[in-house]
Amino acid sequence: MNKKMLFAILAVAFVVIAVVVCVVLLCVSRPARRPEETSDTTRETDAATSDAETTEETTQPPQTTAPETTAAPVTEETTAPETTALPVYTGDHKSANFGNVLFIGDSRTVGLKDYANLGAADVFAENGLNVFKLFRDVINVPGHGQVTLENLLSAKQYDKIYLMLGINEIGYDLDRVIEFYGKALDKIQGYQPNTTVYIQANLLIQKSRSDRDPVYNNTNMQYLNDHMAAFADGVKRIYIDVNPLFDDGAGNLSAQYAYDDFHLLGSYYAVWADWIYETTCE
């Protein structure tokens, strides 16, 4: 065997050994793959026998769209027609006299908090809040910090509570939504037996959206409102409906007051807040 052939054999052997060593090192250094976690379906209980805050209607179809957005800033009002518009108050507001009261709701109530003067009222509201999450979500409430609704209701007794929920629920079975809404009212009054709860009708939807959307439409919204009104007793549960103030005359949210399909222009939240005070406090 000549030197050239020996050198070739040694070179091939070196390459083979190097490849084998690399493969071994790679296998040793790679961590074992962890099994993927699976959801704990045993936590889901029958909604009919559980509290509204612990069981979400996971068997219901998901909502087709997400109407929740931040309420429009006051400066966006210039996009609305000015003819026959409601007065926009620029001075003192009656709603500034709100004292020991609590507002509960979704993005429309966030709009009240951001663009109206609610005085000393507490506001438990966030975009996307619905009756299924009402007693589960943790929300920052000024003066109280990060709290659940149960924390608030346990901490003090309110004179009045204003509740508006429903727009984020109409993609679910409406009768189940109503059932959960009734449970939520019972639980709120269990913590606040001497408090008057004002059940607020949901703001209606603009006609352009309602006419084309099989889910987010005023037929569904009015169905919820009517059944929520049925929970009122006229004493400790009182139903109030602001829709005539912002209605287009045909059962829809008027485009001249609306920022989008579901929300008021920023400055009209002050009109709404004053209306609430005039209707429930004077």
mmCIF file of C-alpha atoms in Angstrom:
data_model
loop_
_atom_site.group_PDB
_atom_site.id
_atom_site.type_symbol
_atom_site.label_atom_id
_atom_site.label_comp_id
_atom_site.label_asym_id
_atom_site.label_seq_id
_atom_site.Cartn_x
_atom_site.Cartn_y
_atom_site.Cartn_z
ATOM 1 C CA MET A 1 0.000 0.000 0.000
ATOM 2 C CA ASN A 2 1.565 3.265 -1.033
ATOM 3 C CA LYS A 3 1.547 6.426 1.011
ATOM 4 C CA LYS A 4 -1.109 8.159 -1.083
ATOM 5 C CA MET A 5 -3.612 5.363 -0.570
ATOM 6 C CA LEU A 6 -2.869 5.203 3.178
ATOM 7 C CA PHE A 7 -3.354 8.949 3.476
ATOM 8 C CA ALA A 8 -6.728 8.697 1.666
ATOM 9 C CA ILE A 9 -7.932 5.889 3.933
ATOM 10 C CA LEU A 10 -6.949 7.841 7.049
ATOM 11 C CA ALA A 11 -8.735 10.965 5.767
ATOM 12 C CA VAL A 12 -11.951 9.063 5.107
ATOM 13 C CA ALA A 13 -11.751 7.416 8.531
ATOM 14 C CA PHE A 14 -11.283 10.830 10.192
ATOM 15 C CA VAL A 15 -14.344 12.259 8.443
ATOM 16 C CA VAL A 16 -16.493 9.260 9.445
ATOM 17 C CA ILE A 17 -15.374 9.518 13.080
ATOM 18 C CA ALA A 18 -16.085 13.268 13.122
ATOM 19 C CA VAL A 19 -19.616 12.770 11.753
ATOM 20 C CA VAL A 20 -20.358 10.041 14.317
ATOM 21 C CA VAL A 21 -19.114 12.241 17.184
ATOM 22 C CA CYS A 22 -21.254 15.190 16.018
ATOM 23 C CA VAL A 23 -24.358 13.030 15.800
ATOM 24 C CA VAL A 24 -23.773 11.636 19.299
ATOM 25 C CA LEU A 25 -23.212 15.086 20.779
ATOM 26 C CA LEU A 26 -26.352 16.435 19.085
ATOM 27 C CA CYS A 27 -28.526 13.656 20.448
ATOM 28 C CA VAL A 28 -27.151 14.061 23.973
ATOM 29 C CA SER A 29 -27.580 17.838 24.042
ATOM 30 C CA ARG A 30 -31.181 17.919 22.677
ATOM 31 C CA PRO A 31 -33.725 18.009 25.577
ATOM 32 C CA ALA A 32 -36.523 15.525 25.617
ATOM 33 C CA ARG A 33 -39.695 16.944 24.126
ATOM 34 C CA ARG A 34 -42.311 17.709 26.742
ATOM 35 C CA PRO A 35 -45.812 16.493 26.106
ATOM 36 C CA GLU A 36 -48.160 19.300 25.186
ATOM 37 C CA GLU A 37 -50.500 20.441 27.871
ATOM 38 C CA THR A 38 -54.167 19.790 27.394
ATOM 39 C CA SER A 39 -57.058 21.832 28.704
ATOM 40 C CA ASP A 40 -58.767 20.698 31.859
ATOM 41 C CA THR A 41 -62.264 20.065 30.620
ATOM 42 C CA THR A 42 -63.307 18.710 34.004
ATOM 43 C CA ARG A 43 -63.523 22.272 35.302
ATOM 44 C CA GLU A 44 -66.506 23.041 33.083
ATOM 45 C CA THR A 45 -69.719 22.524 35.050
ATOM 46 C CA ASP A 46 -73.344 22.679 34.089
ATOM 47 C CA ALA A 47 -74.287 26.355 33.739
ATOM 48 C CA ALA A 48 -77.702 25.752 35.221
ATOM 49 C CA THR A 49 -76.218 24.643 38.544
ATOM 50 C CA SER A 50 -73.212 26.968 38.778
ATOM 51 C CA ASP A 51 -72.807 30.629 39.677
ATOM 52 C CA ALA A 52 -72.718 33.094 36.803
ATOM 53 C CA GLU A 53 -69.198 34.180 37.649
ATOM 54 C CA THR A 54 -67.633 30.733 37.458
ATOM 55 C CA THR A 55 -69.038 29.179 34.288
ATOM 56 C CA GLU A 56 -68.833 30.717 30.826
ATOM 57 C CA GLU A 57 -71.086 29.497 28.059
ATOM 58 C CA THR A 58 -68.285 27.745 26.215
ATOM 59 C CA THR A 59 -70.762 25.622 24.272
ATOM 60 C CA GLN A 60 -72.269 28.661 22.597
ATOM 61 C CA PRO A 61 -71.057 29.794 19.156
ATOM 62 C CA PRO A 62 -68.400 32.519 19.210
ATOM 63 C CA GLN A 63 -69.485 36.024 18.408
ATOM 64 C CA THR A 64 -69.050 36.832 14.749
ATOM 65 C CA THR A 65 -67.524 40.264 15.336
ATOM 66 C CA ALA A 66 -66.090 42.300 18.174
ATOM 67 C CA PRO A 67 -68.041 45.520 18.667
ATOM 68 C CA GLU A 68 -66.088 46.629 21.699
ATOM 69 C CA THR A 69 -63.890 49.645 20.999
ATOM 70 C CA THR A 70 -62.805 52.636 22.992
ATOM 71 C CA ALA A 71 -65.363 55.408 23.036
ATOM 72 C CA ALA A 72 -64.683 58.226 20.609
ATOM 73 C CA PRO A 73 -62.881 61.324 21.873
ATOM 74 C CA VAL A 74 -64.888 64.500 22.157
ATOM 75 C CA THR A 75 -63.001 66.018 19.220
ATOM 76 C CA GLU A 76 -64.548 63.448 16.864
ATOM 77 C CA GLU A 77 -67.944 65.074 17.257
ATOM 78 C CA THR A 78 -67.410 67.219 14.186
ATOM 79 C CA THR A 79 -68.052 64.153 12.021
ATOM 80 C CA ALA A 80 -71.717 64.098 13.050
ATOM 81 C CA PRO A 81 -74.452 66.238 11.478
ATOM 82 C CA GLU A 82 -75.202 69.289 13.589
ATOM 83 C CA THR A 83 -78.871 69.663 12.682
ATOM 84 C CA THR A 84 -81.303 68.735 15.474
ATOM 85 C CA ALA A 85 -78.348 67.549 17.585
ATOM 86 C CA LEU A 86 -78.686 67.271 21.324
ATOM 87 C CA PRO A 87 -77.155 70.060 23.385
ATOM 88 C CA VAL A 88 -73.530 69.455 24.320
ATOM 89 C CA TYR A 89 -72.984 70.750 27.817
ATOM 90 C CA THR A 90 -69.731 72.602 28.385
ATOM 91 C CA GLY A 91 -70.292 73.868 31.928
ATOM 92 C CA ASP A 92 -71.299 72.176 35.149
ATOM 93 C CA HIS A 93 -72.950 68.791 34.940
ATOM 94 C CA LYS A 94 -75.684 67.451 37.169
ATOM 95 C CA SER A 95 -73.926 64.105 36.989
ATOM 96 C CA ALA A 96 -71.023 65.625 38.930
ATOM 97 C CA ASN A 97 -73.270 65.238 41.982
ATOM 98 C CA PHE A 98 -73.097 61.441 41.854
ATOM 99 C CA GLY A 99 -71.858 60.255 45.234
ATOM 100 C CA ASN A 100 -72.024 56.789 46.714
ATOM 101 C CA VAL A 101 -72.970 54.957 43.517
ATOM 102 C CA LEU A 102 -71.460 52.243 41.342
ATOM 103 C CA PHE A 103 -71.554 51.917 37.553
ATOM 104 C CA ILE A 104 -71.058 48.439 36.059
ATOM 105 C CA GLY A 105 -70.705 47.806 32.358
ATOM 106 C CA ASP A 106 -68.795 47.377 29.128
ATOM 107 C CA SER A 107 -67.243 49.895 26.723
ATOM 108 C CA ARG A 108 -70.280 52.177 26.776
ATOM 109 C CA THR A 109 -69.824 52.549 30.545
ATOM 110 C CA VAL A 110 -66.109 53.098 29.938
ATOM 111 C CA GLY A 111 -67.245 55.968 27.709
ATOM 112 C CA LEU A 112 -69.276 57.422 30.582
ATOM 113 C CA LYS A 113 -66.233 57.209 32.829
ATOM 114 C CA ASP A 114 -63.873 58.769 30.285
ATOM 115 C CA TYR A 115 -66.047 61.488 28.748
ATOM 116 C CA ALA A 116 -68.653 62.397 31.365
ATOM 117 C CA ASN A 117 -68.339 63.780 34.871
ATOM 118 C CA LEU A 118 -69.577 61.046 37.215
ATOM 119 C CA GLY A 119 -68.589 62.824 40.391
ATOM 120 C CA ALA A 120 -67.506 60.462 43.165
ATOM 121 C CA ALA A 121 -69.043 57.376 41.549
ATOM 122 C CA ASP A 122 -67.106 54.120 41.361
ATOM 123 C CA VAL A 123 -66.929 52.550 37.896
ATOM 124 C CA PHE A 124 -66.386 48.835 37.354
ATOM 125 C CA ALA A 125 -66.176 48.642 33.575
ATOM 126 C CA GLU A 126 -63.932 47.436 30.775
ATOM 127 C CA ASN A 127 -64.102 46.853 27.037
ATOM 128 C CA GLY A 128 -65.490 43.401 26.355
ATOM 129 C CA LEU A 129 -67.047 42.811 29.764
ATOM 130 C CA ASN A 130 -70.034 40.481 29.669
ATOM 131 C CA VAL A 131 -72.287 38.725 32.126
ATOM 132 C CA PHE A 132 -70.271 35.494 31.945
ATOM 133 C CA LYS A 133 -67.093 37.259 33.122
ATOM 134 C CA LEU A 134 -68.740 39.730 35.484
ATOM 135 C CA PHE A 135 -67.552 38.141 38.716
ATOM 136 C CA ARG A 136 -64.271 36.797 37.343
ATOM 137 C CA ASP A 137 -62.509 39.773 35.775
ATOM 138 C CA VAL A 138 -60.137 41.967 37.765
ATOM 139 C CA ILE A 139 -60.440 45.659 36.891
ATOM 140 C CA ASN A 140 -58.626 48.767 38.067
ATOM 141 C CA VAL A 141 -61.086 50.989 39.941
ATOM 142 C CA PRO A 142 -59.629 54.322 41.122
ATOM 143 C CA GLY A 143 -59.499 54.443 44.881
ATOM 144 C CA HIS A 144 -59.767 50.653 45.144
ATOM 145 C CA GLY A 145 -56.981 49.332 42.911
ATOM 146 C CA GLN A 146 -57.200 46.035 41.037
ATOM 147 C CA VAL A 147 -60.403 44.435 42.266
ATOM 148 C CA THR A 148 -63.135 42.014 41.346
ATOM 149 C CA LEU A 149 -66.754 43.055 41.465
ATOM 150 C CA GLU A 150 -67.152 40.873 44.535
ATOM 151 C CA ASN A 151 -64.370 42.859 46.244
ATOM 152 C CA LEU A 152 -66.234 46.105 45.595
ATOM 153 C CA LEU A 153 -69.625 44.825 46.656
ATOM 154 C CA SER A 154 -68.154 43.395 49.857
ATOM 155 C CA ALA A 155 -66.212 46.540 50.766
ATOM 156 C CA LYS A 156 -69.107 48.984 51.170
ATOM 157 C CA GLN A 157 -72.797 49.507 50.641
ATOM 158 C CA TYR A 158 -73.808 51.695 47.705
ATOM 159 C CA ASP A 159 -76.902 53.862 47.498
ATOM 160 C CA LYS A 160 -77.405 53.064 43.818
ATOM 161 C CA ILE A 161 -75.918 50.674 41.272
ATOM 162 C CA TYR A 162 -76.239 51.206 37.496
ATOM 163 C CA LEU A 163 -75.836 48.093 35.364
ATOM 164 C CA MET A 164 -75.545 47.863 31.575
ATOM 165 C CA LEU A 165 -74.466 44.630 29.911
ATOM 166 C CA GLY A 166 -75.593 42.893 26.742
ATOM 167 C CA ILE A 167 -73.848 43.994 23.560
ATOM 168 C CA ASN A 168 -71.045 41.455 24.027
ATOM 169 C CA GLU A 169 -73.517 38.686 24.772
ATOM 170 C CA ILE A 170 -75.789 38.753 21.727
ATOM 171 C CA GLY A 171 -73.561 36.323 19.836
ATOM 172 C CA TYR A 172 -74.593 33.662 22.383
ATOM 173 C CA ASP A 173 -77.873 31.919 23.091
ATOM 174 C CA LEU A 174 -80.007 34.833 24.272
ATOM 175 C CA ASP A 175 -82.128 32.841 26.699
ATOM 176 C CA ARG A 176 -78.985 31.601 28.446
ATOM 177 C CA VAL A 177 -77.688 35.168 28.564
ATOM 178 C CA ILE A 178 -80.906 36.232 30.255
ATOM 179 C CA GLU A 179 -80.616 33.379 32.734
ATOM 180 C CA PHE A 180 -77.088 34.434 33.662
ATOM 181 C CA TYR A 181 -78.164 38.070 33.862
ATOM 182 C CA GLY A 182 -80.831 37.148 36.409
ATOM 183 C CA LYS A 183 -78.270 35.237 38.465
ATOM 184 C CA ALA A 184 -75.932 38.229 38.365
ATOM 185 C CA LEU A 185 -78.687 40.536 39.634
ATOM 186 C CA ASP A 186 -79.457 38.124 42.467
ATOM 187 C CA LYS A 187 -75.811 37.963 43.449
ATOM 188 C CA ILE A 188 -75.364 41.734 43.344
ATOM 189 C CA GLN A 189 -78.371 42.216 45.576
ATOM 190 C CA GLY A 190 -77.170 39.466 47.873
ATOM 191 C CA TYR A 191 -74.180 41.697 48.643
ATOM 192 C CA GLN A 192 -76.187 44.928 48.483
ATOM 193 C CA PRO A 193 -79.631 44.173 49.966
ATOM 194 C CA ASN A 194 -80.503 47.824 50.615
ATOM 195 C CA THR A 195 -79.270 49.200 47.309
ATOM 196 C CA THR A 196 -81.439 50.195 44.365
ATOM 197 C CA VAL A 197 -80.175 48.586 41.171
ATOM 198 C CA TYR A 198 -80.916 50.467 37.953
ATOM 199 C CA ILE A 199 -81.074 48.069 35.021
ATOM 200 C CA GLN A 200 -80.034 50.130 32.023
ATOM 201 C CA ALA A 201 -81.345 49.257 28.600
ATOM 202 C CA ASN A 202 -78.527 48.615 26.166
ATOM 203 C CA LEU A 203 -77.900 51.314 23.619
ATOM 204 C CA LEU A 204 -79.320 50.211 20.298
ATOM 205 C CA ILE A 205 -77.295 49.731 17.108
ATOM 206 C CA GLN A 206 -77.073 51.920 14.028
ATOM 207 C CA LYS A 207 -79.516 50.956 11.269
ATOM 208 C CA SER A 208 -76.777 50.414 8.671
ATOM 209 C CA ARG A 209 -75.259 47.662 10.835
ATOM 210 C CA SER A 210 -78.485 46.259 12.240
ATOM 211 C CA ASP A 211 -80.043 45.730 8.816
ATOM 212 C CA ARG A 212 -77.166 43.630 7.475
ATOM 213 C CA ASP A 213 -75.902 41.744 10.537
ATOM 214 C CA PRO A 214 -77.639 38.481 11.520
ATOM 215 C CA VAL A 215 -76.264 38.741 15.080
ATOM 216 C CA TYR A 216 -75.608 42.381 15.957
ATOM 217 C CA ASN A 217 -78.997 43.794 15.172
ATOM 218 C CA ASN A 218 -81.728 45.622 17.030
ATOM 219 C CA THR A 219 -84.099 42.670 16.971
ATOM 220 C CA ASN A 220 -81.670 40.746 19.176
ATOM 221 C CA MET A 221 -80.777 43.821 21.195
ATOM 222 C CA GLN A 222 -84.400 44.661 21.889
ATOM 223 C CA TYR A 223 -85.103 41.042 22.832
ATOM 224 C CA LEU A 224 -82.430 41.282 25.508
ATOM 225 C CA ASN A 225 -83.602 44.692 26.675
ATOM 226 C CA ASP A 226 -87.206 43.527 26.998
ATOM 227 C CA HIS A 227 -86.226 40.519 29.085
ATOM 228 C CA MET A 228 -83.880 42.557 31.247
ATOM 229 C CA ALA A 229 -86.740 44.987 31.859
ATOM 230 C CA ALA A 230 -88.776 42.037 33.132
ATOM 231 C CA PHE A 231 -86.353 41.663 36.057
ATOM 232 C CA ALA A 232 -87.354 45.093 37.359
ATOM 233 C CA ASP A 233 -89.769 45.304 40.285
ATOM 234 C CA GLY A 234 -90.096 49.084 40.396
ATOM 235 C CA VAL A 235 -88.671 49.247 43.925
ATOM 236 C CA LYS A 236 -85.229 47.702 44.302
ATOM 237 C CA ARG A 237 -84.762 46.968 40.618
ATOM 238 C CA ILE A 238 -85.690 49.806 38.283
ATOM 239 C CA TYR A 239 -85.416 49.686 34.505
ATOM 240 C CA ILE A 240 -84.306 52.848 32.696
ATOM 241 C CA ASP A 241 -83.996 53.320 28.944
ATOM 242 C CA VAL A 242 -81.913 56.134 27.446
ATOM 243 C CA ASN A 243 -82.571 55.069 23.859
ATOM 244 C CA PRO A 244 -85.346 57.610 23.160
ATOM 245 C CA LEU A 245 -82.702 60.296 23.705
ATOM 246 C CA PHE A 246 -80.451 58.971 20.933
ATOM 247 C CA ASP A 247 -82.989 57.193 18.732
ATOM 248 C CA ASP A 248 -83.386 57.917 15.020
ATOM 249 C CA GLY A 249 -87.153 57.638 15.348
ATOM 250 C CA ALA A 250 -87.234 54.104 13.940
ATOM 251 C CA GLY A 251 -85.696 52.079 16.769
ATOM 252 C CA ASN A 252 -82.018 52.526 15.896
ATOM 253 C CA LEU A 253 -79.057 54.465 17.277
ATOM 254 C CA SER A 254 -79.073 57.731 15.332
ATOM 255 C CA ALA A 255 -76.048 58.267 13.093
ATOM 256 C CA GLN A 256 -75.808 61.906 14.163
ATOM 257 C CA TYR A 257 -74.924 60.907 17.726
ATOM 258 C CA ALA A 258 -72.849 57.828 16.915
ATOM 259 C CA TYR A 259 -69.100 57.318 16.645
ATOM 260 C CA ASP A 260 -69.507 53.834 15.177
ATOM 261 C CA ASP A 261 -72.243 51.190 15.036
ATOM 262 C CA PHE A 262 -72.426 50.804 18.819
ATOM 263 C CA HIS A 263 -70.951 53.843 20.611
ATOM 264 C CA LEU A 264 -71.788 57.494 21.093
ATOM 265 C CA LEU A 265 -69.553 60.347 20.077
ATOM 266 C CA GLY A 266 -67.474 61.340 23.065
ATOM 267 C CA SER A 267 -69.293 64.535 24.026
ATOM 268 C CA TYR A 268 -72.716 62.865 24.117
ATOM 269 C CA TYR A 269 -71.711 60.696 27.049
ATOM 270 C CA ALA A 270 -72.066 63.839 29.168
ATOM 271 C CA VAL A 271 -75.637 64.228 27.894
ATOM 272 C CA TRP A 272 -76.304 60.607 28.821
ATOM 273 C CA ALA A 273 -74.766 60.973 32.289
ATOM 274 C CA ASP A 274 -76.859 64.070 33.049
ATOM 275 C CA TRP A 275 -79.951 62.213 31.862
ATOM 276 C CA ILE A 276 -79.180 59.352 34.265
ATOM 277 C CA TYR A 277 -78.844 61.795 37.146
ATOM 278 C CA GLU A 278 -82.037 63.649 36.251
ATOM 279 C CA THR A 279 -83.958 60.381 35.852
ATOM 280 C CA THR A 280 -82.776 58.606 39.008
ATOM 281 C CA CYS A 281 -81.606 61.241 41.483
ATOM 282 C CA GLU A 282 -83.921 64.240 41.162
#
